[in-house]
mmCIF file of C-alpha atoms in Angstrom:
data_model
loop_
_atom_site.group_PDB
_atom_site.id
_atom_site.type_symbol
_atom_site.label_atom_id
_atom_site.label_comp_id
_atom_site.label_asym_id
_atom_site.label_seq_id
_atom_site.Cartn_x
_atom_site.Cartn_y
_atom_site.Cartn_z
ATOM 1 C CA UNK A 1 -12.556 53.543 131.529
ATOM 2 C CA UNK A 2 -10.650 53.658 134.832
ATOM 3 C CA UNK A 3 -9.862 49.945 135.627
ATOM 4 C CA UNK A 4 -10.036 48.612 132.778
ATOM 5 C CA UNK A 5 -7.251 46.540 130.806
ATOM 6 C CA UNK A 6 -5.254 46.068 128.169
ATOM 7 C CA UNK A 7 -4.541 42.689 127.972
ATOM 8 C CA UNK A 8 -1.053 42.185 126.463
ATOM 9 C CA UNK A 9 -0.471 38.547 125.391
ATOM 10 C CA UNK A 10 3.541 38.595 125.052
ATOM 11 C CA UNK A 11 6.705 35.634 124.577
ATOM 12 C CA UNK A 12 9.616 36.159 126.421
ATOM 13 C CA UNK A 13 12.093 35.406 123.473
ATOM 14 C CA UNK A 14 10.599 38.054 121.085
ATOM 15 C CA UNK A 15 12.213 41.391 120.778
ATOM 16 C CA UNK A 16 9.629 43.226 119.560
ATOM 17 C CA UNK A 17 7.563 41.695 122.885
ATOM 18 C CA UNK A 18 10.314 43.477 124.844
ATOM 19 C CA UNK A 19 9.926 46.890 123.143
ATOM 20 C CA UNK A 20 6.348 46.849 123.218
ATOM 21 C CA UNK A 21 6.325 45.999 127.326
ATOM 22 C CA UNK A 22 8.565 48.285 128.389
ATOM 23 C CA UNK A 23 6.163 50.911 126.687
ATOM 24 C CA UNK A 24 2.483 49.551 127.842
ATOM 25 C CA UNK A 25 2.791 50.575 131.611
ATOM 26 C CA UNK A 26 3.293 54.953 130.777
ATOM 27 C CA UNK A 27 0.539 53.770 127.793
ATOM 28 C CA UNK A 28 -1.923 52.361 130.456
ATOM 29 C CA UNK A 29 -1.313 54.645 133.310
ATOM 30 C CA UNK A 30 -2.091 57.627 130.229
ATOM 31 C CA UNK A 31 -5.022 56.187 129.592
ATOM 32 C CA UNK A 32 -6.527 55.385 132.822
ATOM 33 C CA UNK A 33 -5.868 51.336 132.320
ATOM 34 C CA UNK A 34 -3.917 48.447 133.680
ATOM 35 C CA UNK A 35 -2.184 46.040 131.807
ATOM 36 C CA UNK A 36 -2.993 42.095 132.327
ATOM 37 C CA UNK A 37 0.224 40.004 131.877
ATOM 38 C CA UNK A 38 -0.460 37.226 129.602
ATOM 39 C CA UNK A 39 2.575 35.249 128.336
ATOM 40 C CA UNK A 40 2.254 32.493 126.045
ATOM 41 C CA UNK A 41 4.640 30.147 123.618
ATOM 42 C CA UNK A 42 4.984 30.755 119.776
ATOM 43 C CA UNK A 43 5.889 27.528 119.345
ATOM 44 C CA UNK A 44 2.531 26.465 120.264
ATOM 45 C CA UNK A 45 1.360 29.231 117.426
ATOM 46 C CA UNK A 46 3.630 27.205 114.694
ATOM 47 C CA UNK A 47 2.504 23.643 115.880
ATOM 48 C CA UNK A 48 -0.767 24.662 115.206
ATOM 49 C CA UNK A 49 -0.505 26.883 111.647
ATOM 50 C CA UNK A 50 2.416 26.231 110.790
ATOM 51 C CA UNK A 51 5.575 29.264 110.652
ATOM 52 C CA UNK A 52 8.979 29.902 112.187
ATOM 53 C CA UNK A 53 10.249 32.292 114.301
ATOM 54 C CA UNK A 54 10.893 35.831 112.581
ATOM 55 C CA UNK A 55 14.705 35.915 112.241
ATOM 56 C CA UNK A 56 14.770 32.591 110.895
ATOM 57 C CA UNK A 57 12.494 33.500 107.721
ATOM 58 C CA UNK A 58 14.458 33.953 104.848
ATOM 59 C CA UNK A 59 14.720 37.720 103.789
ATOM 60 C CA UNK A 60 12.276 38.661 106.304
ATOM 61 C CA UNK A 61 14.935 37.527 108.883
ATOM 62 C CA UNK A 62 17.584 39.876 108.212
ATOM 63 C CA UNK A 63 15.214 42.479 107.837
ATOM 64 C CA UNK A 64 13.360 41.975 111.392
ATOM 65 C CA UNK A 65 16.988 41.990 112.868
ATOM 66 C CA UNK A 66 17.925 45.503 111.432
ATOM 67 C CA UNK A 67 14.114 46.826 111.794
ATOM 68 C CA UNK A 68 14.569 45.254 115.726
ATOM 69 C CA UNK A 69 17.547 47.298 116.533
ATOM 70 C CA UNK A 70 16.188 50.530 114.757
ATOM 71 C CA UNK A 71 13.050 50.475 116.611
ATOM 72 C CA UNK A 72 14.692 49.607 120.073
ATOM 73 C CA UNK A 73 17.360 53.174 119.149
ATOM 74 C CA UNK A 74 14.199 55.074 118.257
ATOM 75 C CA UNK A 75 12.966 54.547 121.658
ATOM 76 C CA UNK A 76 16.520 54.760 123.272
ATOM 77 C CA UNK A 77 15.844 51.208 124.857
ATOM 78 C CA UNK A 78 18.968 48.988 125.129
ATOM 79 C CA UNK A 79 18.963 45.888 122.800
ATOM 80 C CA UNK A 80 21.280 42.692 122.718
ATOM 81 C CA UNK A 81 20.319 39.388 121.511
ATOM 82 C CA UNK A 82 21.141 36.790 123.998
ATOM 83 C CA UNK A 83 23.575 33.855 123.043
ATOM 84 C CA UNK A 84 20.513 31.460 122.667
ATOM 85 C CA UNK A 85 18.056 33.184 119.905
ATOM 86 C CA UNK A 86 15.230 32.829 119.501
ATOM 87 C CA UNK A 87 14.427 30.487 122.663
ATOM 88 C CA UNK A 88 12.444 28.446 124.737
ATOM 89 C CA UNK A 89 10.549 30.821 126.914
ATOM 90 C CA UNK A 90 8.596 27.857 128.848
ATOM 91 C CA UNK A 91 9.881 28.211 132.323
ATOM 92 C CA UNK A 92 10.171 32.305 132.579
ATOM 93 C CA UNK A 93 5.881 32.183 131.394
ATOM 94 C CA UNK A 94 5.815 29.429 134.874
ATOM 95 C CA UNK A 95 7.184 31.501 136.813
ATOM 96 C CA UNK A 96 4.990 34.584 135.589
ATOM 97 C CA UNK A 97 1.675 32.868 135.815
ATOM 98 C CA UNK A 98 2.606 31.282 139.367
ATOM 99 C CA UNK A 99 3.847 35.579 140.221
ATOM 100 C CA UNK A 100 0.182 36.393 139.115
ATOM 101 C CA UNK A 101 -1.451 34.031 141.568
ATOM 102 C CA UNK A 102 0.515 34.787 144.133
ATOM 103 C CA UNK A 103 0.482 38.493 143.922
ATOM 104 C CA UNK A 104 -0.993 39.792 140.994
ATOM 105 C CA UNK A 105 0.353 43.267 141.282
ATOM 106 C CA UNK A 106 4.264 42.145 141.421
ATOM 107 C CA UNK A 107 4.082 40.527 137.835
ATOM 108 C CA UNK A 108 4.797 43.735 136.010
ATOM 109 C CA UNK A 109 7.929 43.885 137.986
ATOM 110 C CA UNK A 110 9.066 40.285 137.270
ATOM 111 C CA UNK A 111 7.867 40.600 133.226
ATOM 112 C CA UNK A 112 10.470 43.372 132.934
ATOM 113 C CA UNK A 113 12.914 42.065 135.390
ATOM 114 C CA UNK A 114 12.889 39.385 132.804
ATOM 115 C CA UNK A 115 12.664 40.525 129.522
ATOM 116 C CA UNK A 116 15.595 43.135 130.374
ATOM 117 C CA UNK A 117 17.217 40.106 131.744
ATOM 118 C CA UNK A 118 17.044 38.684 127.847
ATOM 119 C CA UNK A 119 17.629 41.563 125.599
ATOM 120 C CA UNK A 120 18.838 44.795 127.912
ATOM 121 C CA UNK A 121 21.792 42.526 129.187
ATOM 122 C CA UNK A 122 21.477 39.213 126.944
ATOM 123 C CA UNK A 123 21.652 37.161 129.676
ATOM 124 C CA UNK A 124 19.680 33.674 130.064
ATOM 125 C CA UNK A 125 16.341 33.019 130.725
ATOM 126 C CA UNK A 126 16.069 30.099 129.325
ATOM 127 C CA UNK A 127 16.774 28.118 132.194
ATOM 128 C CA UNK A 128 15.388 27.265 135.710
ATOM 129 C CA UNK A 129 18.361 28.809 137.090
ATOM 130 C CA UNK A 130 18.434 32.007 134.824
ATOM 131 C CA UNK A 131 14.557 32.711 135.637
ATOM 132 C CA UNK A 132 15.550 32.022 139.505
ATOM 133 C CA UNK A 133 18.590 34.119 139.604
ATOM 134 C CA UNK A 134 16.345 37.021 138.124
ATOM 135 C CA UNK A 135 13.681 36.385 140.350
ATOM 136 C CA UNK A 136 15.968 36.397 143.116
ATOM 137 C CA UNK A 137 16.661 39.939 142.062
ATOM 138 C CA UNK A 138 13.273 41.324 143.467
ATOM 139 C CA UNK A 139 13.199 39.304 146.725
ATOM 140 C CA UNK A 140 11.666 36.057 145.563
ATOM 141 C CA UNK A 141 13.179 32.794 147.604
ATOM 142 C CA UNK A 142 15.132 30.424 145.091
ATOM 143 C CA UNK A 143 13.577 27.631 146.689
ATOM 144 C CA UNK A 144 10.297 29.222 146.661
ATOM 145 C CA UNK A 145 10.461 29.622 142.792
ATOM 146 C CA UNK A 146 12.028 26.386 142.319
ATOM 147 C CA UNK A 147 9.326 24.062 144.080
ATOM 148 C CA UNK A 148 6.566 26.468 141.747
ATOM 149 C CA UNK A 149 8.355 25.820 138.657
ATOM 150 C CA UNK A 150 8.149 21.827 139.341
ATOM 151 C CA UNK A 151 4.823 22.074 140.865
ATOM 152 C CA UNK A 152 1.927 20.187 138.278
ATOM 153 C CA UNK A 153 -0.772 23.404 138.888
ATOM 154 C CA UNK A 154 1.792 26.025 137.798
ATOM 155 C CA UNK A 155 2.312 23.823 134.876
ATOM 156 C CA UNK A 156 -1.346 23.188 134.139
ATOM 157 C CA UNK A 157 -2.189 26.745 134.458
ATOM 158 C CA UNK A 158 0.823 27.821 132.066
ATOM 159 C CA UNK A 159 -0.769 25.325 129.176
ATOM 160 C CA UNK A 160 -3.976 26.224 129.935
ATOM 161 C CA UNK A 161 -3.447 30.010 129.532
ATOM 162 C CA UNK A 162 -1.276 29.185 126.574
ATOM 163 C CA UNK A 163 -4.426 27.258 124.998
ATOM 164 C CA UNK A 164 -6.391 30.078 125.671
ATOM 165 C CA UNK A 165 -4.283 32.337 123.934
ATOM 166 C CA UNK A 166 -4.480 30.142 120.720
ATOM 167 C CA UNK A 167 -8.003 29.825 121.332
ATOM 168 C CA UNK A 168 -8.522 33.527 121.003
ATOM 169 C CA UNK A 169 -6.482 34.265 118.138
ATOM 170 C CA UNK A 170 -3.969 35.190 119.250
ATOM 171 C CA UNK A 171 -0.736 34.309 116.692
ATOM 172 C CA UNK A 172 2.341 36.864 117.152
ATOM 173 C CA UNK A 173 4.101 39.124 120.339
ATOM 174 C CA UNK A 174 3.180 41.378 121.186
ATOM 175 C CA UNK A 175 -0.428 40.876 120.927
ATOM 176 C CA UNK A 176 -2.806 43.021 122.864
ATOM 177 C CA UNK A 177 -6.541 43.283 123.218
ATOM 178 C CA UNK A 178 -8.731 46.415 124.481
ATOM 179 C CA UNK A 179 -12.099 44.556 125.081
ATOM 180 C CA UNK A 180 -12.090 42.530 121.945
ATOM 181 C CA UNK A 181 -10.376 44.468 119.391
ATOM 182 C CA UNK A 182 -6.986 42.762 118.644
ATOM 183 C CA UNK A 183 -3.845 44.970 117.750
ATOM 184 C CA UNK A 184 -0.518 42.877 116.704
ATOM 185 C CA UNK A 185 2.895 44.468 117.424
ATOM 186 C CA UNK A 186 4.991 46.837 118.976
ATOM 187 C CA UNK A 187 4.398 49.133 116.233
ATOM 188 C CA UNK A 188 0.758 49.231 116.948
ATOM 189 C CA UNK A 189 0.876 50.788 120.453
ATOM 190 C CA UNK A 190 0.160 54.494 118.660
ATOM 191 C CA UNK A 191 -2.866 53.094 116.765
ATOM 192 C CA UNK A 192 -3.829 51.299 120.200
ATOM 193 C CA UNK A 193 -3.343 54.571 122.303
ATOM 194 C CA UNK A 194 -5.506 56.936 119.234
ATOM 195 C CA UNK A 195 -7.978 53.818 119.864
ATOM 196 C CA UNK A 196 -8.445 54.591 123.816
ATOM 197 C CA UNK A 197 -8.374 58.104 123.446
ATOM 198 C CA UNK A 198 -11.050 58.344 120.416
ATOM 199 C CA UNK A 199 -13.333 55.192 122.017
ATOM 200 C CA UNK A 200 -12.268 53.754 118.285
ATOM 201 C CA UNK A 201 -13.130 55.005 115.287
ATOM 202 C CA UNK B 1 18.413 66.063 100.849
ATOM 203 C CA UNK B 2 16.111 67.449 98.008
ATOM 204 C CA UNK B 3 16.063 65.524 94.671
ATOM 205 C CA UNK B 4 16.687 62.418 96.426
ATOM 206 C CA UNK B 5 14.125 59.842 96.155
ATOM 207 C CA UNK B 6 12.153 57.384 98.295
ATOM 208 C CA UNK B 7 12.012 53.961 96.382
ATOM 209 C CA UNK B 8 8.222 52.617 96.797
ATOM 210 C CA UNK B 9 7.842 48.975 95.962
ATOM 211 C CA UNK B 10 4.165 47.637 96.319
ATOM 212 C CA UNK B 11 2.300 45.380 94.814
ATOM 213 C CA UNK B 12 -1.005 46.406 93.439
ATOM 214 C CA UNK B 13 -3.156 43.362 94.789
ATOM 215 C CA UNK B 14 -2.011 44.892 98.772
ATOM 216 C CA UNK B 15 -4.024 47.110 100.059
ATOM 217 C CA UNK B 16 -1.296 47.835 102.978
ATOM 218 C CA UNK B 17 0.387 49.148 99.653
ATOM 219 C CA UNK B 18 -2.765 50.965 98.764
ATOM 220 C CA UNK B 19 -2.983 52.994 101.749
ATOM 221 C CA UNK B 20 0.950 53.860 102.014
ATOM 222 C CA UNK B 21 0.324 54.539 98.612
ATOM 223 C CA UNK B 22 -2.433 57.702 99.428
ATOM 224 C CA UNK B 23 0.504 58.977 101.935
ATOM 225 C CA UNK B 24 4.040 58.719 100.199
ATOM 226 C CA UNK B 25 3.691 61.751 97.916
ATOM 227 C CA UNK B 26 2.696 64.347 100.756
ATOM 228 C CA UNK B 27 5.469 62.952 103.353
ATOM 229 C CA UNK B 28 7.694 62.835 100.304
ATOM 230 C CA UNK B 29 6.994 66.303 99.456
ATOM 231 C CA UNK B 30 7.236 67.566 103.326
ATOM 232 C CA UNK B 31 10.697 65.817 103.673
ATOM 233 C CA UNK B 32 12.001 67.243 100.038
ATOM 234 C CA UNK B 33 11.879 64.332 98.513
ATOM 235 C CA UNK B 34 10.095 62.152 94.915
ATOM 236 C CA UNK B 35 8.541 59.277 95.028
ATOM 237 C CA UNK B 36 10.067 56.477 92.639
ATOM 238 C CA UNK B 37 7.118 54.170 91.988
ATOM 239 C CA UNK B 38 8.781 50.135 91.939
ATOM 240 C CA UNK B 39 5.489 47.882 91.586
ATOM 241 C CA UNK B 40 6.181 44.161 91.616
ATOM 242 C CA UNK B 41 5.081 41.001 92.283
ATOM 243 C CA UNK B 42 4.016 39.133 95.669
ATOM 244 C CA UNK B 43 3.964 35.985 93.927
ATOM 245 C CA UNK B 44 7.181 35.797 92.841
ATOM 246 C CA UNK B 45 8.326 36.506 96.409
ATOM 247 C CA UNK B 46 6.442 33.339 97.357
ATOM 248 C CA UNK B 47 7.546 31.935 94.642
ATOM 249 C CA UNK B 48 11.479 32.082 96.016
ATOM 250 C CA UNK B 49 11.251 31.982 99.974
ATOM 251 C CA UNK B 50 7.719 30.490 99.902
ATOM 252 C CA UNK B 51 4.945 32.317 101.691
ATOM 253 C CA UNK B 52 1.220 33.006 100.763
ATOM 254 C CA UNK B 53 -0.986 36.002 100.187
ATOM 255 C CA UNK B 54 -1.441 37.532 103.740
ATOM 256 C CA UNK B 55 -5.196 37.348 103.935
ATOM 257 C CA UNK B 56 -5.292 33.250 103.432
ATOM 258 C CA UNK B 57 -3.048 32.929 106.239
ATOM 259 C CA UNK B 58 -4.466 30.934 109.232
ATOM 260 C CA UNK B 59 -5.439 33.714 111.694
ATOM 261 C CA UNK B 60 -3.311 36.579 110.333
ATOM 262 C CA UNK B 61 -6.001 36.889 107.851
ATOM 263 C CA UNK B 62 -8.673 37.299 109.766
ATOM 264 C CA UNK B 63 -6.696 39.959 111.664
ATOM 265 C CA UNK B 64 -5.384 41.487 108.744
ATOM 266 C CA UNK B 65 -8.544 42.428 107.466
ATOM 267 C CA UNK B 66 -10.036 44.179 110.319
ATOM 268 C CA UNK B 67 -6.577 45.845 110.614
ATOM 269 C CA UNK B 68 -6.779 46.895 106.869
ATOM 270 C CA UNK B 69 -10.213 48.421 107.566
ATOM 271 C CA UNK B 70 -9.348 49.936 110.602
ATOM 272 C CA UNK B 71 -5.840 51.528 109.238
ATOM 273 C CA UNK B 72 -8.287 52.885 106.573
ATOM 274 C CA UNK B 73 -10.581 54.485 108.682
ATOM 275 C CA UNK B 74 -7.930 55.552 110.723
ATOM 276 C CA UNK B 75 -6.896 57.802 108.032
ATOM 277 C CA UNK B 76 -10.130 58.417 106.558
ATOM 278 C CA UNK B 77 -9.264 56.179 103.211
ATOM 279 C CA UNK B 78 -11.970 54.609 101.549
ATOM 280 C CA UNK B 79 -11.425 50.898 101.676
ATOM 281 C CA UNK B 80 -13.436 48.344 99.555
ATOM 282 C CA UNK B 81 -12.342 44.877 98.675
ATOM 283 C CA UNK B 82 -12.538 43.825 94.972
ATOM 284 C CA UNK B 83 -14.561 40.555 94.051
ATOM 285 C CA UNK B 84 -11.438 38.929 92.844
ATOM 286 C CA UNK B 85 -8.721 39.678 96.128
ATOM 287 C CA UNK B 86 -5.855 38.659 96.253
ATOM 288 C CA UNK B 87 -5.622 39.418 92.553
ATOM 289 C CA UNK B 88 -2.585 39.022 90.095
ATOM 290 C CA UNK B 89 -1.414 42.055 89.053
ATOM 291 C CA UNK B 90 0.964 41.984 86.293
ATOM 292 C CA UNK B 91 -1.263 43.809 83.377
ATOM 293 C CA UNK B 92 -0.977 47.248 86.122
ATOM 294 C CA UNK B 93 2.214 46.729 86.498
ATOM 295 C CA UNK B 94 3.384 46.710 83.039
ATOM 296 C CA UNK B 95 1.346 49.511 82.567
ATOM 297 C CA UNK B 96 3.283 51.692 85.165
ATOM 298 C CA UNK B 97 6.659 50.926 83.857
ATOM 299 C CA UNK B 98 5.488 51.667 80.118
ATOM 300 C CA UNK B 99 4.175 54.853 81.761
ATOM 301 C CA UNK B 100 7.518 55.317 83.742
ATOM 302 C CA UNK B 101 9.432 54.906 80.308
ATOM 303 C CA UNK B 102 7.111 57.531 78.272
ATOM 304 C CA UNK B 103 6.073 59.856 81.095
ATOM 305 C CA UNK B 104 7.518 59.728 84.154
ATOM 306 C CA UNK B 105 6.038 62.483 86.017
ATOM 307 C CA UNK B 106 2.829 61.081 85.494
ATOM 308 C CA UNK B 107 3.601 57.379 86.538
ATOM 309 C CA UNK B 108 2.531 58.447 89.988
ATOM 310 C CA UNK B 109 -1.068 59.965 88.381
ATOM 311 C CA UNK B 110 -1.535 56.267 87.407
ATOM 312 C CA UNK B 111 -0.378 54.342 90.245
ATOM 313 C CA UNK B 112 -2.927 56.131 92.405
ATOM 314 C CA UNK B 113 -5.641 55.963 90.105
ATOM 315 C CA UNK B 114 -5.126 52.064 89.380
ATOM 316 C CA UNK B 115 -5.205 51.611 93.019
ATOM 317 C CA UNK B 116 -8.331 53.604 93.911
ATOM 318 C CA UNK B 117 -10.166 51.959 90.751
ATOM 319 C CA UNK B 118 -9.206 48.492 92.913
ATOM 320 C CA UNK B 119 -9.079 49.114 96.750
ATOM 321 C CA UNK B 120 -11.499 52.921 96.980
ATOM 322 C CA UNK B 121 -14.346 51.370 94.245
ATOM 323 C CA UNK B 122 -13.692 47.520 94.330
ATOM 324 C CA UNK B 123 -12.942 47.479 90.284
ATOM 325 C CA UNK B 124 -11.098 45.370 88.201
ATOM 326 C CA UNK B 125 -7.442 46.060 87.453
ATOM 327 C CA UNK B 126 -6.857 42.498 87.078
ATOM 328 C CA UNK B 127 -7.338 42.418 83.131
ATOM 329 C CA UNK B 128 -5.904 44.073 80.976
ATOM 330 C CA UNK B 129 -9.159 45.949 80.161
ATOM 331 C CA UNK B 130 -9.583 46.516 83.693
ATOM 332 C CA UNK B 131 -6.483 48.698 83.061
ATOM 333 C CA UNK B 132 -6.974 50.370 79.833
ATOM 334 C CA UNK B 133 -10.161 51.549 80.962
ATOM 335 C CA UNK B 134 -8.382 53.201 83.969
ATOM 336 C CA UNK B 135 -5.736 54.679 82.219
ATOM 337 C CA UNK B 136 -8.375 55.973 79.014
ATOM 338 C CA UNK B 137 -9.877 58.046 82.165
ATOM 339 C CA UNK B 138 -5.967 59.786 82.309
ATOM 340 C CA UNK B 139 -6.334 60.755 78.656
ATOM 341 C CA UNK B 140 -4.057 57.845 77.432
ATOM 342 C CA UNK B 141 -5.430 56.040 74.273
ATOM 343 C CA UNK B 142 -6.994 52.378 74.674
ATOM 344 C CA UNK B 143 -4.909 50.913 71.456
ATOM 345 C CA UNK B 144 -1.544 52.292 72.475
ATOM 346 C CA UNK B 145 -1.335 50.810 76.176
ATOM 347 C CA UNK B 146 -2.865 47.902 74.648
ATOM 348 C CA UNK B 147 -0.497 47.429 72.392
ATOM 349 C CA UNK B 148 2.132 48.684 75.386
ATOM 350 C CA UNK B 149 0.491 45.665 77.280
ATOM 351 C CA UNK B 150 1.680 43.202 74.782
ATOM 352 C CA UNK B 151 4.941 44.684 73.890
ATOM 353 C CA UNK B 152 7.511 42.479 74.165
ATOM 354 C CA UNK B 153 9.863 45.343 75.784
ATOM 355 C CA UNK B 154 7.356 46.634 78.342
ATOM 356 C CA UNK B 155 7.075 42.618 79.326
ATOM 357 C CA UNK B 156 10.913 41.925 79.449
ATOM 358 C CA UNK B 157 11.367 45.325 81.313
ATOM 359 C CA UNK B 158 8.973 44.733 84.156
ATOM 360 C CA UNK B 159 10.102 40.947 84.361
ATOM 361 C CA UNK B 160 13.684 42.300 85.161
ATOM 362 C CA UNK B 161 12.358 45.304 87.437
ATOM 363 C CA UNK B 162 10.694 42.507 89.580
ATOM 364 C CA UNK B 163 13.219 40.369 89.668
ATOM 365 C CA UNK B 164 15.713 43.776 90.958
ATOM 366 C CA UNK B 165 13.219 43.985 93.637
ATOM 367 C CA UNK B 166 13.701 40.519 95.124
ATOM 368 C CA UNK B 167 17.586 40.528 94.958
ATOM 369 C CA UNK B 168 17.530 44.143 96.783
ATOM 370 C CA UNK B 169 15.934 42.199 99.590
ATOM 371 C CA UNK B 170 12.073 43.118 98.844
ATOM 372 C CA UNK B 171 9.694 40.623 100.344
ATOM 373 C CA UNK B 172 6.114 42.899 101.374
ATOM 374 C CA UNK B 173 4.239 45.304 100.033
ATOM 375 C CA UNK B 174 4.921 48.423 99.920
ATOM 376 C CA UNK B 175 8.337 48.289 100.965
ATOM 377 C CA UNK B 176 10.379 52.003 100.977
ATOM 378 C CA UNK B 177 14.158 52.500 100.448
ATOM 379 C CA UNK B 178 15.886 55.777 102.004
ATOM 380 C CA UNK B 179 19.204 54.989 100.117
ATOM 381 C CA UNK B 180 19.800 51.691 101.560
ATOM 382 C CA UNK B 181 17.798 51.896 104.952
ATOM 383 C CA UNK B 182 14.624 49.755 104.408
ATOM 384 C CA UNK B 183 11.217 50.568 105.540
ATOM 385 C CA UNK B 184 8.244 47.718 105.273
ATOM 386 C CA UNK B 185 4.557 48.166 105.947
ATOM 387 C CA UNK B 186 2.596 51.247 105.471
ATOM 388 C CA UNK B 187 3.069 51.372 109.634
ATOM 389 C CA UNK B 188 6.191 52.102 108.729
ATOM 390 C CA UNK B 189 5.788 55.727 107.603
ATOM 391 C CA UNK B 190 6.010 57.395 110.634
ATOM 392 C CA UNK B 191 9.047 56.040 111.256
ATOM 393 C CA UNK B 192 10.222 56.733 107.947
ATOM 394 C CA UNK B 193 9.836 60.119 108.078
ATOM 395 C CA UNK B 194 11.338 60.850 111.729
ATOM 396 C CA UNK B 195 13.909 58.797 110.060
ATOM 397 C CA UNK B 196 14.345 61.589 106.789
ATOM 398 C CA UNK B 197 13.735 64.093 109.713
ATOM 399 C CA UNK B 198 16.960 63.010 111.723
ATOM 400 C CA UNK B 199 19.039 61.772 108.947
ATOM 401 C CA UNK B 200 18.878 58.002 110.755
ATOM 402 C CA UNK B 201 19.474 57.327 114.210
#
């Protein structure tokens, strides 16, 4: 299975996104994979079927909160929720997709960079600047980044990819696919790793 | 910690609840711990924060029941779907608390045998023959859980024990209290019990 991936379709303001990507690298590298970046929008998920984001649901809300900071202690990760939550995720997923052209192998880097960014430190991604200023971080020009995240491909591409996400069924974060079997959540990765190991079941 | 209990609230018509259900008594016996069997009722949870049954949700249904399959196989559970699903389930779950009241020790026999009759051979449980003839194979007499089934008591009693469940903050199936800590989704079980292992963390 060497060379194969697990695609992991992820948005930048969910938590549970966060725990689940700071886990899939050790996961891959176990089981002889690599892991495709794919970030997309929930909002585009809710414009199309309707729903909210998780900690806005009544009773379900305060739960995910509580469940959020349990699992992130579980798996000693740091967790703070940044002063805008949940939140527009539009321009870190640019900056990602244009990363992935440009050299595929440095996405991981800037993923994590960014979610830890978010919900390690609670700092902002939401902006331009915030996604720059983390960028900046591992060596990429502000300029650079700033021209990308204007520039009408890197926008195309981010919709397009987005689409595609939608297109495939894809409806929560994390979301990740092994060929074409689907597994939703952070709390999925052990039934995803059993999967690899056993060639399903 | 032995004595204490683990509080399981399902609802009969989830098979999420139906699998958790075939694991709670051996983890609850491993961690020194009973089982305190809480059906209720989904629709009254969509009833007061809105919602629908998980399996008519755009996408998440689909999804849901390949993961239900899969989670079965996964731990070699038996998983058919009855001809009526989603399927009310109020007739079982008067039956259990009339049980509960009369027998308590064996509320758990019945649980487990009303959910097999539904989710291992497809049967009815909707009806309230659908339940005698369940509970007739547990050596308990057709005309009195009929009559249980229409006693006013056994009604008012469940009414309230559903109502309990929503104002603790119940809104899935099955849903497990350790004290106050709560636990949703039959993924949730491993967690649970590293959770009764380390006394929280």
């Amino acid at each position: 299975m060497t060379g194969a991936i697990l695609e992991f379709y992820f948005d930048f303001s969910s938590p549970y996104g966060y725990l689940a990507a700071e886990q899939i690298e050790a996961l891959a590298a176990r089981q002889g994979r690599r892991v495709a970046w794919r970030p997309f929008l929930l909002g585009a998920v809710f414009k199309a079927i309707g729903g909210q984001p998780l900690v806005e649901q009544p009773m379900k809300g305060d739960y995910a909160r509580r469940d959020m900071a349990r699992s992130a202690r579980e798996h000693s990760l740091p967790l703070t929720f940044p002063p805008t939550f949940p939140f527009p995720s539009v321009a870190a997923c640019r900056a990602v997709y244009w990363r992935q052209d440009g050299d595929p192998a440095a996405a991981g880097d800037l993923v994590l960079a960014l979610y830890r960014r978010a919900f390690a430190e609670g700092g902002d991604i939401v902006t331009a600047e915030g996604v720059i200023a983390v960028a900046e971080g591992l060596g990429i020009a502000q300029t650079t980044l700033e021209a990308a995240l204007e520039d009408k491909r890197v926008k195309d591409r981010t919709r397009q990819e987005v689409e595609a996400a939608l297109t495939r069924g894809v409806f929560g974060s994390p979301f990740i696919f092994v060929e074409d079997e689907p597994f939703w959540g952070a709390d999925r990765l052990p039934m995803l790793e059993r999967w690899l190991e056993r060639g399903g079941w």
